[in-house]
mmCIF file of C-alpha atoms (C1' of nucleotides) in Angstrom:
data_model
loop_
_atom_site.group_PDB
_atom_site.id
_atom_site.type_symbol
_atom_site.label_atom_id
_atom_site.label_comp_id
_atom_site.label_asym_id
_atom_site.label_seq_id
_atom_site.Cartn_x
_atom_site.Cartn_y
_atom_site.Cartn_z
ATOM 1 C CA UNK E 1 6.598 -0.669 -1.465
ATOM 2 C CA UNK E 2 7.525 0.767 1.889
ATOM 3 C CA UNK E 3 8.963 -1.324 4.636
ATOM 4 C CA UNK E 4 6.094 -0.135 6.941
ATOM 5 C CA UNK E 5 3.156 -1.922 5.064
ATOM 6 C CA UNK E 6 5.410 -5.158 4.137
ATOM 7 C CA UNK E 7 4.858 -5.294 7.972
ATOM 8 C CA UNK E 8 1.402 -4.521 8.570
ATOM 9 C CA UNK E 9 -0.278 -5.968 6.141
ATOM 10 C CA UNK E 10 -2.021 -8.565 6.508
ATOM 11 C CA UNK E 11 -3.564 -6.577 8.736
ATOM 12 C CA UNK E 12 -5.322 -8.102 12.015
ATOM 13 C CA UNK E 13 -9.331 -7.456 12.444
ATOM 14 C CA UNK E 14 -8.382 -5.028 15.351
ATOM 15 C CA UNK E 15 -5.770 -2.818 13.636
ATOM 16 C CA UNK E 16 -8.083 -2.156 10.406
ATOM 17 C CA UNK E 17 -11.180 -1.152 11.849
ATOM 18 C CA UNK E 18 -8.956 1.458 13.357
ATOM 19 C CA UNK E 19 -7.967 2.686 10.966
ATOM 20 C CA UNK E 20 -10.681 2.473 8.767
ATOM 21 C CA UNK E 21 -12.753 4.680 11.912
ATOM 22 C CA UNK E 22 -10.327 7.387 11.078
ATOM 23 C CA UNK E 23 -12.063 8.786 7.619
ATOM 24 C CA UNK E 24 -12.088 11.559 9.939
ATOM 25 C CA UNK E 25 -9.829 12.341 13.122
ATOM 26 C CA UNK E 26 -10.500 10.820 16.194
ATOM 27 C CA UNK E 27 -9.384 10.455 19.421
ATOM 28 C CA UNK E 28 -9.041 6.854 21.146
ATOM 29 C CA UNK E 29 -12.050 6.523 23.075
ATOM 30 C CA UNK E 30 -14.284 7.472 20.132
ATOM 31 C CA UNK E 31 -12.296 5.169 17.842
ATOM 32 C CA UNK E 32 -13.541 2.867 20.346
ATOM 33 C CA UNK E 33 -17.135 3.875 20.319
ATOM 34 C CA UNK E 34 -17.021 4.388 16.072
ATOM 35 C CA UNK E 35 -15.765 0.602 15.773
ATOM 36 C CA UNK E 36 -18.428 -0.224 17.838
ATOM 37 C CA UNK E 37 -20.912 1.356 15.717
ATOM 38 C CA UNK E 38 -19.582 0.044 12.657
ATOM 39 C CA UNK E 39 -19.203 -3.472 13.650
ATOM 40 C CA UNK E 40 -23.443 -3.458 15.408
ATOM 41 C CA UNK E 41 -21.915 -4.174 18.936
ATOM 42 C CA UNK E 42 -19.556 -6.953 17.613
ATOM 43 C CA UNK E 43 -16.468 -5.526 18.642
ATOM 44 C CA UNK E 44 -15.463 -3.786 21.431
ATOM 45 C CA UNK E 45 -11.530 -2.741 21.308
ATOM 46 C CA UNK E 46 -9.853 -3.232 25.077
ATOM 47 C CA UNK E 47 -7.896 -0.033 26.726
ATOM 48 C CA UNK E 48 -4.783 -2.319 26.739
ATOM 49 C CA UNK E 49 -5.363 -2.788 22.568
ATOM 50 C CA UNK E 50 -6.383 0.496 21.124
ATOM 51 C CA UNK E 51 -3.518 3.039 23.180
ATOM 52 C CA UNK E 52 -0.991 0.503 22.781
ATOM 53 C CA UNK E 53 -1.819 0.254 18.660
ATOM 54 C CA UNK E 54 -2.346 4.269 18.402
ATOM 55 C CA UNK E 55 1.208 4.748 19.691
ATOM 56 C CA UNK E 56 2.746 1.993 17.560
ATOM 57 C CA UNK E 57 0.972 3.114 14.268
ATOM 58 C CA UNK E 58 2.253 6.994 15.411
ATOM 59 C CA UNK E 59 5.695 5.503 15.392
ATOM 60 C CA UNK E 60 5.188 3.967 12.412
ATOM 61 C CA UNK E 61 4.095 7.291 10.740
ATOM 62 C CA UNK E 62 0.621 5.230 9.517
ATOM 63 C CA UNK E 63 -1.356 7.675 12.080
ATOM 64 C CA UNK E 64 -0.482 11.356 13.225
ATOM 65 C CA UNK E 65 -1.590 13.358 16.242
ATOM 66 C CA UNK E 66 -4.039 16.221 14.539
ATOM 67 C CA UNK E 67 -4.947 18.131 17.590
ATOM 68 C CA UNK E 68 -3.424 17.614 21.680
ATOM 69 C CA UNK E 69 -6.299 18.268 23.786
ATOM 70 C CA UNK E 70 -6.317 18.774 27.486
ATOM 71 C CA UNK E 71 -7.490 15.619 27.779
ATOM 72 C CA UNK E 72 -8.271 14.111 24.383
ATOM 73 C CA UNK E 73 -5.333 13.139 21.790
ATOM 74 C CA UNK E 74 -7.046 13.337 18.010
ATOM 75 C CA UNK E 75 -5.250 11.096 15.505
ATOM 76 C CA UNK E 76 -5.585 11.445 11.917
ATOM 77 C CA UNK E 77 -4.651 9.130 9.317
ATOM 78 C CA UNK E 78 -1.299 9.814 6.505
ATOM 79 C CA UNK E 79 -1.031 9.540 3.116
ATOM 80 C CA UNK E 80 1.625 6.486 4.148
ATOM 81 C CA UNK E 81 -1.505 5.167 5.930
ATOM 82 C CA UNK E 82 -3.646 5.732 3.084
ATOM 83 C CA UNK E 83 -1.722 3.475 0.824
ATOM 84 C CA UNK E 84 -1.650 0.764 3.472
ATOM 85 C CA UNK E 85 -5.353 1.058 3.800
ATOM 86 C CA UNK E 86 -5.266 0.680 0.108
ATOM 87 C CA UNK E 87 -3.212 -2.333 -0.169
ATOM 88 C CA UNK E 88 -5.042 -3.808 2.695
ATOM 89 C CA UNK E 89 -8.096 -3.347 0.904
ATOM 90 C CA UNK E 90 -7.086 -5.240 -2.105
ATOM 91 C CA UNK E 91 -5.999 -8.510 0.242
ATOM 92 C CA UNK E 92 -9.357 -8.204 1.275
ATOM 93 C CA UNK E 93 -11.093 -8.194 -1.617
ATOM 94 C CA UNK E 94 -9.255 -11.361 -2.724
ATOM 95 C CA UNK E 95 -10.262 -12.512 0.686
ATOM 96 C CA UNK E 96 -14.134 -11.956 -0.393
ATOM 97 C CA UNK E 97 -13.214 -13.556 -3.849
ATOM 98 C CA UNK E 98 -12.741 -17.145 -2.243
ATOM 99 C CA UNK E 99 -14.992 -16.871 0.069
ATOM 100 C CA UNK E 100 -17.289 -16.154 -2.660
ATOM 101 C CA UNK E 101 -15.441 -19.237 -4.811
ATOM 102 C CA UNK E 102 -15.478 -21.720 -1.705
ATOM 103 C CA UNK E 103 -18.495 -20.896 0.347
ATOM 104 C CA UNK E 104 -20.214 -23.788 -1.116
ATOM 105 C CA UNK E 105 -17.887 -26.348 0.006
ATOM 106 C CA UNK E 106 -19.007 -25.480 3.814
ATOM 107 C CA UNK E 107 -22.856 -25.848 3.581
ATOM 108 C CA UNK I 1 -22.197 -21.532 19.774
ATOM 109 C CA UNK I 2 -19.257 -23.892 20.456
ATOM 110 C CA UNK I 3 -16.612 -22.535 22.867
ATOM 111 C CA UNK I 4 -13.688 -23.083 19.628
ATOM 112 C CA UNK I 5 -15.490 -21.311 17.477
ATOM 113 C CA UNK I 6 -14.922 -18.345 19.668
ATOM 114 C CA UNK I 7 -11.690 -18.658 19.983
ATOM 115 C CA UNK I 8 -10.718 -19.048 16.594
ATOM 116 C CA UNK I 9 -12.435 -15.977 15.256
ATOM 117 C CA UNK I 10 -11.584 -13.469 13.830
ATOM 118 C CA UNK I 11 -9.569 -16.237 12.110
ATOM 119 C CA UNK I 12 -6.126 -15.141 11.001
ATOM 120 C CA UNK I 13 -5.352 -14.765 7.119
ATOM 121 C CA UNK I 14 -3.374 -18.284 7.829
ATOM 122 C CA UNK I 15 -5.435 -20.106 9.816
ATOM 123 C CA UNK I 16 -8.639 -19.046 7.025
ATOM 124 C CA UNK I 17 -6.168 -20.082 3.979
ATOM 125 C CA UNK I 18 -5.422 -23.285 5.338
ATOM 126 C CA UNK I 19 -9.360 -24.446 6.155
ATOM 127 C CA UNK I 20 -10.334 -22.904 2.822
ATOM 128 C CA UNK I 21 -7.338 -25.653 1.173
ATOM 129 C CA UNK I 22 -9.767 -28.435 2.858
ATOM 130 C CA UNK I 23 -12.582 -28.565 0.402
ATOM 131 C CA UNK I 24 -10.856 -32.252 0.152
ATOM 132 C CA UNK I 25 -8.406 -33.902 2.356
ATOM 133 C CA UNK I 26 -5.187 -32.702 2.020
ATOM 134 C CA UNK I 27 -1.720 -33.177 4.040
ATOM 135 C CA UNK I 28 0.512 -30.674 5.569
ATOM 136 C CA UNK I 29 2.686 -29.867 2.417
ATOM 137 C CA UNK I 30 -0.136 -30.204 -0.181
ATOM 138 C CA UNK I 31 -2.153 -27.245 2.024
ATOM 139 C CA UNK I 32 1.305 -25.523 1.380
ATOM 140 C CA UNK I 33 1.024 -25.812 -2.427
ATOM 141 C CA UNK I 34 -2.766 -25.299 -2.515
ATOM 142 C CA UNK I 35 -2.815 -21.683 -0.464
ATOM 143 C CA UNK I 36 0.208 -20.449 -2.738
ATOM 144 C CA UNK I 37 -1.920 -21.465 -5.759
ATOM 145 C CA UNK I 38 -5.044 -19.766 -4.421
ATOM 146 C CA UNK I 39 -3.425 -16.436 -2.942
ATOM 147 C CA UNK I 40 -1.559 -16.332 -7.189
ATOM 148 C CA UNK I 41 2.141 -16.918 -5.274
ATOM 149 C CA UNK I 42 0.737 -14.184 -2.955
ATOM 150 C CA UNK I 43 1.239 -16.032 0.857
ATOM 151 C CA UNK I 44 3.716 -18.919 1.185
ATOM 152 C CA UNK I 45 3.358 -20.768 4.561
ATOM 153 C CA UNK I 46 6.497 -21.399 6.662
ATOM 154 C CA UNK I 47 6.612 -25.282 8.359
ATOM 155 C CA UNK I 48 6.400 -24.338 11.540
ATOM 156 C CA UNK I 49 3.155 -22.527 11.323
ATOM 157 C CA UNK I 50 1.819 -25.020 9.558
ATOM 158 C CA UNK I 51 2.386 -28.046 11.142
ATOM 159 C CA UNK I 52 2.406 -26.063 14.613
ATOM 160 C CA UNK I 53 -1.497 -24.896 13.199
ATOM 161 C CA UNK I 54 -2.634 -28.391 12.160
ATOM 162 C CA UNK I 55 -1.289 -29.992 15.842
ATOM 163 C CA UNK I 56 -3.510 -27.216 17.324
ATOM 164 C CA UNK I 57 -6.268 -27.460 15.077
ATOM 165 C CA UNK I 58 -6.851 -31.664 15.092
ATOM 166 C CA UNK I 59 -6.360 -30.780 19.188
ATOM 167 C CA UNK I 60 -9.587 -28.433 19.170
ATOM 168 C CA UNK I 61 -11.386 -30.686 16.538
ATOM 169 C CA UNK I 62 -11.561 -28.440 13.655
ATOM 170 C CA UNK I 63 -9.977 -31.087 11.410
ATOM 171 C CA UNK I 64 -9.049 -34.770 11.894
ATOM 172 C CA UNK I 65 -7.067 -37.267 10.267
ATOM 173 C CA UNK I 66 -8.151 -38.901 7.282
ATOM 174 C CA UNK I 67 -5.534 -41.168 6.534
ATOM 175 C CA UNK I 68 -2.014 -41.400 7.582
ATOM 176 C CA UNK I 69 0.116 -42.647 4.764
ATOM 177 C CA UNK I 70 4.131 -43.761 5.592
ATOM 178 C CA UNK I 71 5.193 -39.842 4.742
ATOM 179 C CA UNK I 72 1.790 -38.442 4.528
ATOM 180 C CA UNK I 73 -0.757 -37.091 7.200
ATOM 181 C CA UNK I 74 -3.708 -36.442 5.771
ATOM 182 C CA UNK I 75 -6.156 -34.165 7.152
ATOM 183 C CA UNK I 76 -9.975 -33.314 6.166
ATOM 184 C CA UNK I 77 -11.925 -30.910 7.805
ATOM 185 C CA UNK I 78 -14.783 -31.528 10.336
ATOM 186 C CA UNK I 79 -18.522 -30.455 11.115
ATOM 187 C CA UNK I 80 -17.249 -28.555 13.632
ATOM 188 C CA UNK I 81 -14.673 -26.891 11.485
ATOM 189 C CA UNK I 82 -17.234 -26.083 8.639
ATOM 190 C CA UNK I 83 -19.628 -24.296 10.847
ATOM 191 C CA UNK I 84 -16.600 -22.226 12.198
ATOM 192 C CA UNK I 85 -16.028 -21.442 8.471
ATOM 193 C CA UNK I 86 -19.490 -20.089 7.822
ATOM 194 C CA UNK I 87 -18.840 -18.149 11.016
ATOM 195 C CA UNK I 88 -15.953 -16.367 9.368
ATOM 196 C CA UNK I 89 -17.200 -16.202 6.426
ATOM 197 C CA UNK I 90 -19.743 -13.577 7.661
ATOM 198 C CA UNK I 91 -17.356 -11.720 9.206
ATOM 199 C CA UNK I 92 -15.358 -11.182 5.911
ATOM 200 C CA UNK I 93 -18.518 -10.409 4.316
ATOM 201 C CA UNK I 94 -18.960 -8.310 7.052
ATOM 202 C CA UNK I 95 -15.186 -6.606 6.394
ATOM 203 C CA UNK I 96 -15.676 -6.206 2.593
ATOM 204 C CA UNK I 97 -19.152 -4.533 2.999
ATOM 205 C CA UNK I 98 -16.919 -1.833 5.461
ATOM 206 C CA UNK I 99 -14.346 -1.946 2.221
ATOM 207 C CA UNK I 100 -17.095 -0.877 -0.490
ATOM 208 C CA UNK I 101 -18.565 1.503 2.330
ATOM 209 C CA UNK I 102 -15.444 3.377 2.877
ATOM 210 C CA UNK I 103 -12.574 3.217 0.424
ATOM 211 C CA UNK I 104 -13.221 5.825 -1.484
ATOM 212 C CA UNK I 105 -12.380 7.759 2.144
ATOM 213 C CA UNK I 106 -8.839 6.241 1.083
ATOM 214 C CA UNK I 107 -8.264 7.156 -2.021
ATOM 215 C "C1'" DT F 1 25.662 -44.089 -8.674
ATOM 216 C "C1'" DA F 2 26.371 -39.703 -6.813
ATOM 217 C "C1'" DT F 3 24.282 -35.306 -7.001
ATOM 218 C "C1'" DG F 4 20.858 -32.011 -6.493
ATOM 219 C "C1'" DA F 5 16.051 -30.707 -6.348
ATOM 220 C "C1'" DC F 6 11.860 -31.588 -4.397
ATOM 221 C "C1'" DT F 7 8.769 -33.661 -1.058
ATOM 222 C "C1'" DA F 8 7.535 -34.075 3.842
ATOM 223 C "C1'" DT F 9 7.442 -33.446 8.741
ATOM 224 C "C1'" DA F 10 8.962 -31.655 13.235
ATOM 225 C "C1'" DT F 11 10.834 -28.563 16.907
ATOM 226 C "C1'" DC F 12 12.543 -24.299 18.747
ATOM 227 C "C1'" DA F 13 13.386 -19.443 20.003
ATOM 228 C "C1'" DC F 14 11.755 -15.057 18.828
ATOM 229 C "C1'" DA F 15 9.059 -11.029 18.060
ATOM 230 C "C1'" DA F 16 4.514 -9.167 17.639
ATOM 231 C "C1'" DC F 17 -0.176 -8.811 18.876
ATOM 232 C "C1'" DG F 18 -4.759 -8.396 21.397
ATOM 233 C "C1'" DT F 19 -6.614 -8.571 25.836
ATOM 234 C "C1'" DG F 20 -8.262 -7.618 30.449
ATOM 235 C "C1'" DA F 21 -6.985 -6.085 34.875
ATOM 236 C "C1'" DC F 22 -5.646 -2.307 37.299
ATOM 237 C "C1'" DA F 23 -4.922 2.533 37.994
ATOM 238 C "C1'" DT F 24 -5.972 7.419 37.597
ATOM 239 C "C1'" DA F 25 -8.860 11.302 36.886
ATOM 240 C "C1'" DA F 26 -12.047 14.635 34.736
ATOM 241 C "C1'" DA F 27 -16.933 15.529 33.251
ATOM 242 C "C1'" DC F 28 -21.670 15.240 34.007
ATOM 243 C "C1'" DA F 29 -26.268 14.092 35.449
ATOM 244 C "C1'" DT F 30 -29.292 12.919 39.420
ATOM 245 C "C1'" DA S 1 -22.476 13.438 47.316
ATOM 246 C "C1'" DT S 2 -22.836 9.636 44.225
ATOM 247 C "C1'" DG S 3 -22.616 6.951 40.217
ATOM 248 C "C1'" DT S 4 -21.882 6.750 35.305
ATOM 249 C "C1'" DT S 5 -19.465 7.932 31.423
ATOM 250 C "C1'" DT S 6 -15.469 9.722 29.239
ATOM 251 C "C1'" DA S 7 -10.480 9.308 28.671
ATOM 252 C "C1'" DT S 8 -5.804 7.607 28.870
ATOM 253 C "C1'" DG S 9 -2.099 4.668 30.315
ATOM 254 C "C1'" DT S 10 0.682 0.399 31.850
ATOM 255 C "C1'" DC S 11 1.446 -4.383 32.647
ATOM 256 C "C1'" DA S 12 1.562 -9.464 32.519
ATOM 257 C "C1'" DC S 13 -0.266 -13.072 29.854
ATOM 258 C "C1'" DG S 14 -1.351 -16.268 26.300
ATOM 259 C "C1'" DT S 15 -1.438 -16.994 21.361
ATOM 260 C "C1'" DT S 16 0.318 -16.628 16.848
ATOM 261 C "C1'" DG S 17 3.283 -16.720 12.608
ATOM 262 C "C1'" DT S 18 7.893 -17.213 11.245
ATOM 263 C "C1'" DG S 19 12.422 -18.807 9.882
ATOM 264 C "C1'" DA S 20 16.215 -21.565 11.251
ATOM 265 C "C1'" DT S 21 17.586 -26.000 11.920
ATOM 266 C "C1'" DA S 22 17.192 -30.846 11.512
ATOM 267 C "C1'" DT S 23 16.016 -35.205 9.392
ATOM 268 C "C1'" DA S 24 14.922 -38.161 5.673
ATOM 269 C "C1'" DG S 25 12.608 -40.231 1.629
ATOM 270 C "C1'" DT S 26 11.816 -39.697 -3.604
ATOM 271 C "C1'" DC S 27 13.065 -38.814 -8.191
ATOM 272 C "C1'" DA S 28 15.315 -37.262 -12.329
ATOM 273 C "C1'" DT S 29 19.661 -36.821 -14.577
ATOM 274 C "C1'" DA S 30 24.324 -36.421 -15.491
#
DNA sequence: TATGACTATATCACAACGTGACATAAACAT
DNA sequence: ATGTTTATGTCACGTTGTGATATAGTCATA
């Protein structure tokens, strides 16, 4: 297991849907707009949040710049980020499982 | 919709592990034991974030004492706390409907 | 009865994170 | 020209989880 997902994962709300917007390249702003869209308005990603996370996950090799625009920089996701999403996924799904076990005990 | 509530959501993985452990009172070390059985050995809590959690959560009102034994503080969850739960609990619905949507994308 | 393992709580410094404010500027429609 | 949207970047701020450190009671066993 690489170092990098030991450290991401879990993975906070903001830092997934990122990702998971990036089934195809994007650039920032419309990672903004496509989390937007897939949340129906729930979540709107700050300036301050969504640069700051593109050029950590960069670092990290998660993400990787697919095209440098004049003024748009289009990330795509890795195969390093791939797995992660992977991994993530599973947590997630055990996530769901309790809910799905406990949900009952909050009515 | 209460001003907490808010504020604690999205919840993180800790935070949600530790409420989930209060489907009957438990103390501090118990919650410990309980959210390493549930996550299979998976997420081990360190003592500072959970007593440091449980300060701040009986502060906001999501839990409260329900007895306090010579070693033993034991909390139960309150009204207040449960509806925050069925809060998050549709957002991780919300998250593992994105999952099924989009993994394959991942694979 | 000493020894070690487990139970139980608490505090602290540290790094990481999301956020909104602020700044800059190009594109585009009215 | 004017306002809105697109687009990126930086910064200070508060919050969080974490492990180290500390303290101490309980319990089995050698």
């Amino acid at each position: 297991m690489e170092k990098v997902i030991k450290k991401y994962v879990p993975m906070t709300e903001t830092a997934f849907y990122i990702l998971l917007s990036l089934t195809e390249p994007r650039h920032g702003y419309g990672i903004i707009k496509r989390v937007e869209e897939m949340t129906e308005g729930r979540l709107t990603l700050g300036s301050g949040t969504i640069y700051g996370t593109l050029t950590k996950m960069q670092r990290d090799e998660i993400i990787t710049i697919y095209a440098d625009e004049k003024r748009k920089t289009i990330y795509e996701i890795t195969d390093i980020g791939k797995k992660l999403m992977r991994v993530e996924m599973k947590r997630l799904k055990e996530l769901h499982n309790n809910v799905l076990r406990f949900e009952g005990d909050f009515q």
